[in-house]
JSON list of C-alpha atoms and ligand atoms in Angstrom, two decimals:
[
{"chain": "A", "resi": 1, "resn": "MET", "atom": "CA", "xyz": [-14.72, -22.38, 34.64]},
{"chain": "A", "resi": 2, "resn": "VAL", "atom": "CA", "xyz": [-13.44, -19.14, 34.20]},
{"chain": "A", "resi": 3, "resn": "SER", "atom": "CA", "xyz": [-10.32, -19.90, 32.16]},
{"chain": "A", "resi": 4, "resn": "LEU", "atom": "CA", "xyz": [-12.92, -21.94, 29.87]},
{"chain": "A", "resi": 5, "resn": "SER", "atom": "CA", "xyz": [-15.05, -18.84, 29.26]},
{"chain": "A", "resi": 6, "resn": "LYS", "atom": "CA", "xyz": [-11.74, -16.51, 28.77]},
{"chain": "A", "resi": 7, "resn": "PHE", "atom": "CA", "xyz": [-10.66, -19.19, 26.30]},
{"chain": "A", "resi": 8, "resn": "ALA", "atom": "CA", "xyz": [-14.06, -19.56, 24.38]},
{"chain": "A", "resi": 9, "resn": "LEU", "atom": "CA", "xyz": [-13.97, -15.26, 24.14]},
{"chain": "A", "resi": 10, "resn": "LEU", "atom": "CA", "xyz": [-10.38, -15.71, 22.85]},
{"chain": "A", "resi": 11, "resn": "THR", "atom": "CA", "xyz": [-11.27, -18.22, 20.23]},
{"chain": "A", "resi": 12, "resn": "ILE", "atom": "CA", "xyz": [-14.35, -15.86, 19.20]},
{"chain": "A", "resi": 13, "resn": "LEU", "atom": "CA", "xyz": [-11.97, -12.99, 18.99]},
{"chain": "A", "resi": 14, "resn": "VAL", "atom": "CA", "xyz": [-9.56, -14.87, 16.78]},
{"chain": "A", "resi": 15, "resn": "VAL", "atom": "CA", "xyz": [-12.20, -16.17, 14.55]},
{"chain": "A", "resi": 16, "resn": "PHE", "atom": "CA", "xyz": [-13.39, -12.81, 13.71]},
{"chain": "A", "resi": 17, "resn": "GLN", "atom": "CA", "xyz": [-10.02, -11.31, 13.29]},
{"chain": "A", "resi": 18, "resn": "LEU", "atom": "CA", "xyz": [-9.65, -14.26, 10.78]},
{"chain": "A", "resi": 19, "resn": "LYS", "atom": "CA", "xyz": [-12.45, -13.69, 9.02]},
{"chain": "A", "resi": 20, "resn": "GLY", "atom": "CA", "xyz": [-11.52, -9.95, 8.41]},
{"chain": "A", "resi": 21, "resn": "GLY", "atom": "CA", "xyz": [-14.62, -8.81, 10.32]},
{"chain": "A", "resi": 22, "resn": "ASN", "atom": "CA", "xyz": [-14.40, -5.44, 12.45]},
{"chain": "A", "resi": 23, "resn": "SER", "atom": "CA", "xyz": [-17.13, -6.46, 14.71]},
{"chain": "A", "resi": 24, "resn": "PHE", "atom": "CA", "xyz": [-14.85, -5.21, 17.58]},
{"chain": "A", "resi": 25, "resn": "GLY", "atom": "CA", "xyz": [-13.91, -2.27, 15.95]},
{"chain": "A", "resi": 26, "resn": "ILE", "atom": "CA", "xyz": [-10.26, -3.24, 16.87]},
{"chain": "A", "resi": 27, "resn": "LEU", "atom": "CA", "xyz": [-8.74, -3.97, 13.46]},
{"chain": "A", "resi": 28, "resn": "LYS", "atom": "CA", "xyz": [-7.22, -1.12, 11.79]},
{"chain": "A", "resi": 29, "resn": "PRO", "atom": "CA", "xyz": [-9.03, 0.50, 8.64]},
{"chain": "A", "resi": 30, "resn": "ILE", "atom": "CA", "xyz": [-8.09, -0.77, 5.20]},
{"chain": "A", "resi": 31, "resn": "VAL", "atom": "CA", "xyz": [-5.85, 1.10, 3.08]},
{"chain": "A", "resi": 32, "resn": "HIS", "atom": "CA", "xyz": [-6.35, 1.84, -0.50]},
{"chain": "A", "resi": 33, "resn": "MET", "atom": "CA", "xyz": [-3.33, 2.27, -2.52]},
{"chain": "A", "resi": 34, "resn": "TYR", "atom": "CA", "xyz": [-3.49, 4.16, -6.10]},
{"chain": "A", "resi": 35, "resn": "ILE", "atom": "CA", "xyz": [0.08, 4.26, -8.22]},
{"chain": "A", "resi": 36, "resn": "THR", "atom": "CA", "xyz": [-0.81, 6.25, -11.12]},
{"chain": "A", "resi": 37, "resn": "ASN", "atom": "CA", "xyz": [1.18, 6.55, -14.29]},
{"chain": "A", "resi": 38, "resn": "ASN", "atom": "CA", "xyz": [2.13, 10.21, -14.87]},
{"chain": "A", "resi": 39, "resn": "PHE", "atom": "CA", "xyz": [4.06, 9.99, -17.83]},
{"chain": "A", "resi": 40, "resn": "THR", "atom": "CA", "xyz": [2.89, 12.91, -20.08]},
{"chain": "A", "resi": 41, "resn": "THR", "atom": "CA", "xyz": [4.77, 11.79, -22.89]},
{"chain": "A", "resi": 42, "resn": "GLY", "atom": "CA", "xyz": [2.17, 8.78, -22.93]},
{"chain": "A", "resi": 43, "resn": "GLU", "atom": "CA", "xyz": [4.34, 5.92, -22.57]},
{"chain": "A", "resi": 44, "resn": "GLN", "atom": "CA", "xyz": [2.93, 2.77, -20.42]},
{"chain": "A", "resi": 45, "resn": "LEU", "atom": "CA", "xyz": [4.46, 1.83, -17.18]},
{"chain": "A", "resi": 46, "resn": "GLY", "atom": "CA", "xyz": [4.63, -1.80, -16.34]},
{"chain": "A", "resi": 47, "resn": "VAL", "atom": "CA", "xyz": [3.83, -2.11, -12.35]},
{"chain": "A", "resi": 48, "resn": "HIS", "atom": "CA", "xyz": [4.27, -5.25, -10.05]},
{"chain": "A", "resi": 49, "resn": "CYS", "atom": "CA", "xyz": [3.79, -4.92, -6.35]},
{"chain": "A", "resi": 50, "resn": "LYS", "atom": "CA", "xyz": [4.06, -7.60, -3.63]},
{"chain": "A", "resi": 51, "resn": "ASP", "atom": "CA", "xyz": [4.14, -8.11, 0.03]},
{"chain": "A", "resi": 52, "resn": "LYS", "atom": "CA", "xyz": [5.86, -11.29, 1.65]},
{"chain": "A", "resi": 53, "resn": "ASP", "atom": "CA", "xyz": [2.37, -13.09, 1.15]},
{"chain": "A", "resi": 54, "resn": "HIS", "atom": "CA", "xyz": [0.50, -11.23, -1.52]},
{"chain": "A", "resi": 55, "resn": "ASP", "atom": "CA", "xyz": [1.50, -10.88, -5.06]},
{"chain": "A", "resi": 56, "resn": "ILE", "atom": "CA", "xyz": [-0.78, -8.31, -6.83]},
{"chain": "A", "resi": 57, "resn": "GLY", "atom": "CA", "xyz": [0.48, -9.00, -10.18]},
{"chain": "A", "resi": 58, "resn": "TYR", "atom": "CA", "xyz": [1.89, -7.13, -12.95]},
{"chain": "A", "resi": 59, "resn": "ARG", "atom": "CA", "xyz": [0.06, -4.87, -15.14]},
{"chain": "A", "resi": 60, "resn": "SER", "atom": "CA", "xyz": [0.72, -2.08, -17.48]},
{"chain": "A", "resi": 61, "resn": "ILE", "atom": "CA", "xyz": [-1.10, 0.89, -17.26]},
{"chain": "A", "resi": 62, "resn": "ARG", "atom": "CA", "xyz": [-1.45, 3.90, -19.68]},
{"chain": "A", "resi": 63, "resn": "PHE", "atom": "CA", "xyz": [-1.18, 7.69, -18.49]},
{"chain": "A", "resi": 64, "resn": "ALA", "atom": "CA", "xyz": [-3.40, 8.51, -15.72]},
{"chain": "A", "resi": 65, "resn": "GLU", "atom": "CA", "xyz": [-4.51, 5.13, -15.32]},
{"chain": "A", "resi": 66, "resn": "PRO", "atom": "CA", "xyz": [-4.05, 3.80, -11.63]},
{"chain": "A", "resi": 67, "resn": "TYR", "atom": "CA", "xyz": [-2.91, 0.28, -10.24]},
{"chain": "A", "resi": 68, "resn": "ALA", "atom": "CA", "xyz": [-4.98, 0.04, -7.61]},
{"chain": "A", "resi": 69, "resn": "PHE", "atom": "CA", "xyz": [-5.04, -2.79, -4.81]},
{"chain": "A", "resi": 70, "resn": "LYS", "atom": "CA", "xyz": [-5.90, -2.63, -0.64]},
{"chain": "A", "resi": 71, "resn": "PHE", "atom": "CA", "xyz": [-4.67, -4.31, 2.06]},
{"chain": "A", "resi": 72, "resn": "ARG", "atom": "CA", "xyz": [-5.07, -3.96, 5.88]},
{"chain": "A", "resi": 73, "resn": "PRO", "atom": "CA", "xyz": [-2.40, -2.82, 8.31]},
{"chain": "A", "resi": 74, "resn": "ALA", "atom": "CA", "xyz": [-1.01, -5.56, 10.71]},
{"chain": "A", "resi": 75, "resn": "PHE", "atom": "CA", "xyz": [-2.63, -4.96, 14.00]},
{"chain": "A", "resi": 76, "resn": "PHE", "atom": "CA", "xyz": [-0.08, -6.10, 16.60]},
{"chain": "A", "resi": 77, "resn": "ILE", "atom": "CA", "xyz": [3.22, -6.02, 15.00]},
{"chain": "A", "resi": 78, "resn": "PRO", "atom": "CA", "xyz": [3.59, -3.17, 12.34]},
{"chain": "A", "resi": 79, "resn": "ASN", "atom": "CA", "xyz": [4.98, -5.32, 9.70]},
{"chain": "A", "resi": 80, "resn": "ILE", "atom": "CA", "xyz": [3.23, -4.72, 6.58]},
{"chain": "A", "resi": 81, "resn": "LEU", "atom": "CA", "xyz": [5.52, -3.54, 3.82]},
{"chain": "A", "resi": 82, "resn": "TYR", "atom": "CA", "xyz": [4.55, -3.52, -0.02]},
{"chain": "A", "resi": 83, "resn": "PHE", "atom": "CA", "xyz": [7.11, -3.15, -2.74]},
{"chain": "A", "resi": 84, "resn": "CYS", "atom": "CA", "xyz": [6.95, -2.63, -6.53]},
{"chain": "A", "resi": 85, "resn": "GLY", "atom": "CA", "xyz": [8.86, -3.06, -9.68]},
{"chain": "A", "resi": 86, "resn": "PHE", "atom": "CA", "xyz": [8.54, -0.44, -12.40]},
{"chain": "A", "resi": 87, "resn": "THR", "atom": "CA", "xyz": [9.57, -0.79, -15.92]},
{"chain": "A", "resi": 88, "resn": "PHE", "atom": "CA", "xyz": [9.37, 1.86, -18.54]},
{"chain": "A", "resi": 89, "resn": "SER", "atom": "CA", "xyz": [11.70, 2.45, -21.45]},
{"chain": "A", "resi": 90, "resn": "ASN", "atom": "CA", "xyz": [14.80, 0.56, -20.66]},
{"chain": "A", "resi": 91, "resn": "GLU", "atom": "CA", "xyz": [14.54, 1.24, -17.10]},
{"chain": "A", "resi": 92, "resn": "PHE", "atom": "CA", "xyz": [13.87, -1.03, -13.99]},
{"chain": "A", "resi": 93, "resn": "HIS", "atom": "CA", "xyz": [13.15, 0.24, -10.34]},
{"chain": "A", "resi": 94, "resn": "HIS", "atom": "CA", "xyz": [12.35, -1.11, -7.36]},
{"chain": "A", "resi": 95, "resn": "PHE", "atom": "CA", "xyz": [10.14, 1.05, -4.47]},
{"chain": "A", "resi": 96, "resn": "VAL", "atom": "CA", "xyz": [8.86, 0.82, -1.26]},
{"chain": "A", "resi": 97, "resn": "VAL", "atom": "CA", "xyz": [5.30, 2.10, -1.52]},
{"chain": "A", "resi": 98, "resn": "TYR", "atom": "CA", "xyz": [4.24, 1.52, 2.26]},
{"chain": "A", "resi": 99, "resn": "ASP", "atom": "CA", "xyz": [6.21, 0.50, 5.02]},
{"chain": "A", "resi": 100, "resn": "GLN", "atom": "CA", "xyz": [3.91, 0.40, 7.99]},
{"chain": "A", "resi": 101, "resn": "THR", "atom": "CA", "xyz": [6.56, 0.92, 10.39]},
{"chain": "A", "resi": 102, "resn": "LYS", "atom": "CA", "xyz": [7.26, 4.50, 8.81]},
{"chain": "A", "resi": 103, "resn": "ASP", "atom": "CA", "xyz": [4.09, 5.18, 7.04]},
{"chain": "A", "resi": 104, "resn": "GLU", "atom": "CA", "xyz": [1.11, 4.40, 9.34]},
{"chain": "A", "resi": 105, "resn": "LYS", "atom": "CA", "xyz": [1.19, 7.87, 10.69]},
{"chain": "A", "resi": 106, "resn": "ALA", "atom": "CA", "xyz": [0.63, 9.62, 7.30]},
{"chain": "A", "resi": 107, "resn": "VAL", "atom": "CA", "xyz": [-1.24, 6.95, 5.57]},
{"chain": "A", "resi": 108, "resn": "LYS", "atom": "CA", "xyz": [-4.11, 5.96, 6.88]},
{"chain": "A", "resi": 109, "resn": "ARG", "atom": "CA", "xyz": [-7.26, 4.86, 4.56]},
{"chain": "A", "resi": 110, "resn": "GLU", "atom": "CA", "xyz": [-5.68, 6.04, 1.11]},
{"chain": "A", "resi": 111, "resn": "CYS", "atom": "CA", "xyz": [-2.19, 6.28, -0.53]},
{"chain": "A", "resi": 112, "resn": "HIS", "atom": "CA", "xyz": [-1.70, 8.00, -3.81]},
{"chain": "A", "resi": 113, "resn": "TRP", "atom": "CA", "xyz": [1.56, 7.76, -5.77]},
{"chain": "A", "resi": 114, "resn": "GLN", "atom": "CA", "xyz": [2.11, 9.48, -8.93]},
{"chain": "A", "resi": 115, "resn": "ILE", "atom": "CA", "xyz": [4.96, 7.71, -11.15]},
{"chain": "A", "resi": 116, "resn": "ASN", "atom": "CA", "xyz": [7.32, 10.18, -12.77]},
{"chain": "A", "resi": 117, "resn": "LYS", "atom": "CA", "xyz": [10.64, 9.27, -14.71]},
{"chain": "A", "resi": 118, "resn": "TYR", "atom": "CA", "xyz": [12.75, 10.84, -12.12]},
{"chain": "A", "resi": 119, "resn": "GLY", "atom": "CA", "xyz": [10.96, 8.89, -9.44]},
{"chain": "A", "resi": 120, "resn": "PRO", "atom": "CA", "xyz": [7.62, 8.33, -7.79]},
{"chain": "A", "resi": 121, "resn": "CYS", "atom": "CA", "xyz": [5.60, 11.28, -5.86]},
{"chain": "A", "resi": 122, "resn": "ARG", "atom": "CA", "xyz": [3.35, 10.71, -3.02]},
{"chain": "A", "resi": 123, "resn": "ILE", "atom": "CA", "xyz": [0.18, 13.06, -2.57]},
{"chain": "A", "resi": 124, "resn": "ASN", "atom": "CA", "xyz": [-0.60, 13.42, 0.78]},
{"chain": "A", "resi": 125, "resn": "VAL", "atom": "CA", "xyz": [-4.01, 13.02, 2.26]},
{"chain": "A", "resi": 126, "resn": "LEU", "atom": "CA", "xyz": [-3.72, 13.24, 6.19]},
{"chain": "A", "resi": 127, "resn": "VAL", "atom": "CA", "xyz": [-0.77, 15.16, 6.99]},
{"chain": "A", "resi": 128, "resn": "ASN", "atom": "CA", "xyz": [-0.29, 18.45, 4.75]},
{"chain": "A", "resi": 129, "resn": "PRO", "atom": "CA", "xyz": [-3.46, 17.51, 2.59]},
{"chain": "A", "resi": 130, "resn": "ASN", "atom": "CA", "xyz": [-2.71, 17.82, -1.19]},
{"chain": "A", "resi": 131, "resn": "SER", "atom": "CA", "xyz": [0.99, 18.69, -0.47]},
{"chain": "A", "resi": 132, "resn": "ILE", "atom": "CA", "xyz": [3.54, 16.29, -2.60]},
{"chain": "A", "resi": 133, "resn": "GLU", "atom": "CA", "xyz": [6.71, 14.33, -1.48]},
{"chain": "A", "resi": 134, "resn": "CYS", "atom": "CA", "xyz": [8.91, 13.17, -4.23]},
{"chain": "A", "resi": 135, "resn": "PHE", "atom": "CA", "xyz": [11.62, 10.47, -4.16]},
{"chain": "A", "resi": 136, "resn": "PRO", "atom": "CA", "xyz": [14.47, 9.90, -6.54]},
{"chain": "A", "resi": 137, "resn": "TRP", "atom": "CA", "xyz": [14.63, 6.03, -7.75]},
{"chain": "A", "resi": 138, "resn": "SER", "atom": "CA", "xyz": [16.98, 4.33, -5.16]},
{"chain": "A", "resi": 139, "resn": "THR", "atom": "CA", "xyz": [17.61, 1.17, -7.20]},
{"chain": "B", "resi": 1, "resn": "NAG", "atom": "C1", "xyz": [3.09, 14.77, -12.80]},
{"chain": "B", "resi": 1, "resn": "NAG", "atom": "O1", "xyz": [3.69, 15.34, -14.09]},
{"chain": "B", "resi": 1, "resn": "NAG", "atom": "C2", "xyz": [3.70, 16.53, -14.44]},
{"chain": "B", "resi": 1, "resn": "NAG", "atom": "C3", "xyz": [4.10, 16.78, -15.71]},
{"chain": "B", "resi": 1, "resn": "NAG", "atom": "O2", "xyz": [5.39, 16.37, -15.72]},
{"chain": "B", "resi": 1, "resn": "NAG", "atom": "C4", "xyz": [4.39, 17.20, -13.02]},
{"chain": "B", "resi": 1, "resn": "NAG", "atom": "O3", "xyz": [4.60, 18.63, -13.16]},
{"chain": "B", "resi": 1, "resn": "NAG", "atom": "C5", "xyz": [3.90, 17.14, -11.88]},
{"chain": "B", "resi": 1, "resn": "NAG", "atom": "O4", "xyz": [4.67, 17.54, -10.60]},
{"chain": "B", "resi": 1, "resn": "NAG", "atom": "C6", "xyz": [3.65, 15.58, -11.93]},
{"chain": "B", "resi": 1, "resn": "NAG", "atom": "N1", "xyz": [2.89, 15.11, -10.23]},
{"chain": "B", "resi": 1, "resn": "NAG", "atom": "C7", "xyz": [3.21, 14.36, -9.58]},
{"chain": "B", "resi": 1, "resn": "NAG", "atom": "C8", "xyz": [2.29, 14.24, -8.38]},
{"chain": "B", "resi": 1, "resn": "NAG", "atom": "O5", "xyz": [4.24, 13.96, -9.64]}
]
């Protein structure tokens, strides 16, 4: 009987987790991702983000316009990794906008990237609020 009720409890927990509910307060908060075109020249920026299971899709955004999506960091194994392709002029670059193993401590509920021609800059919210970290294009 004891093992049966343990099984029942586990089943309930799994069902709630699959439904994406947060009834037990054990799931990690959803991260809202905002990737914004910061080309003051007025050029459009093509953005296409994915992780291994989700394709957010391609969109072309204007200056100051955000490409937004949200996701929930994994609970047990920190394996969420979102990468994006960026196209403008005749350039094409890839960049990892969220790697749970590295970014989870600094990025909790929101992540703001501004895309420049020389590379993406993250405006921090949690650690050193409003500080800006810039990265050169790696590919
Ligand atoms: C946005 O672009 C302006 C003009 O090039 C630049 O001064 C500023 O640092 C950029 N902001 C970010 C967060 O990259």
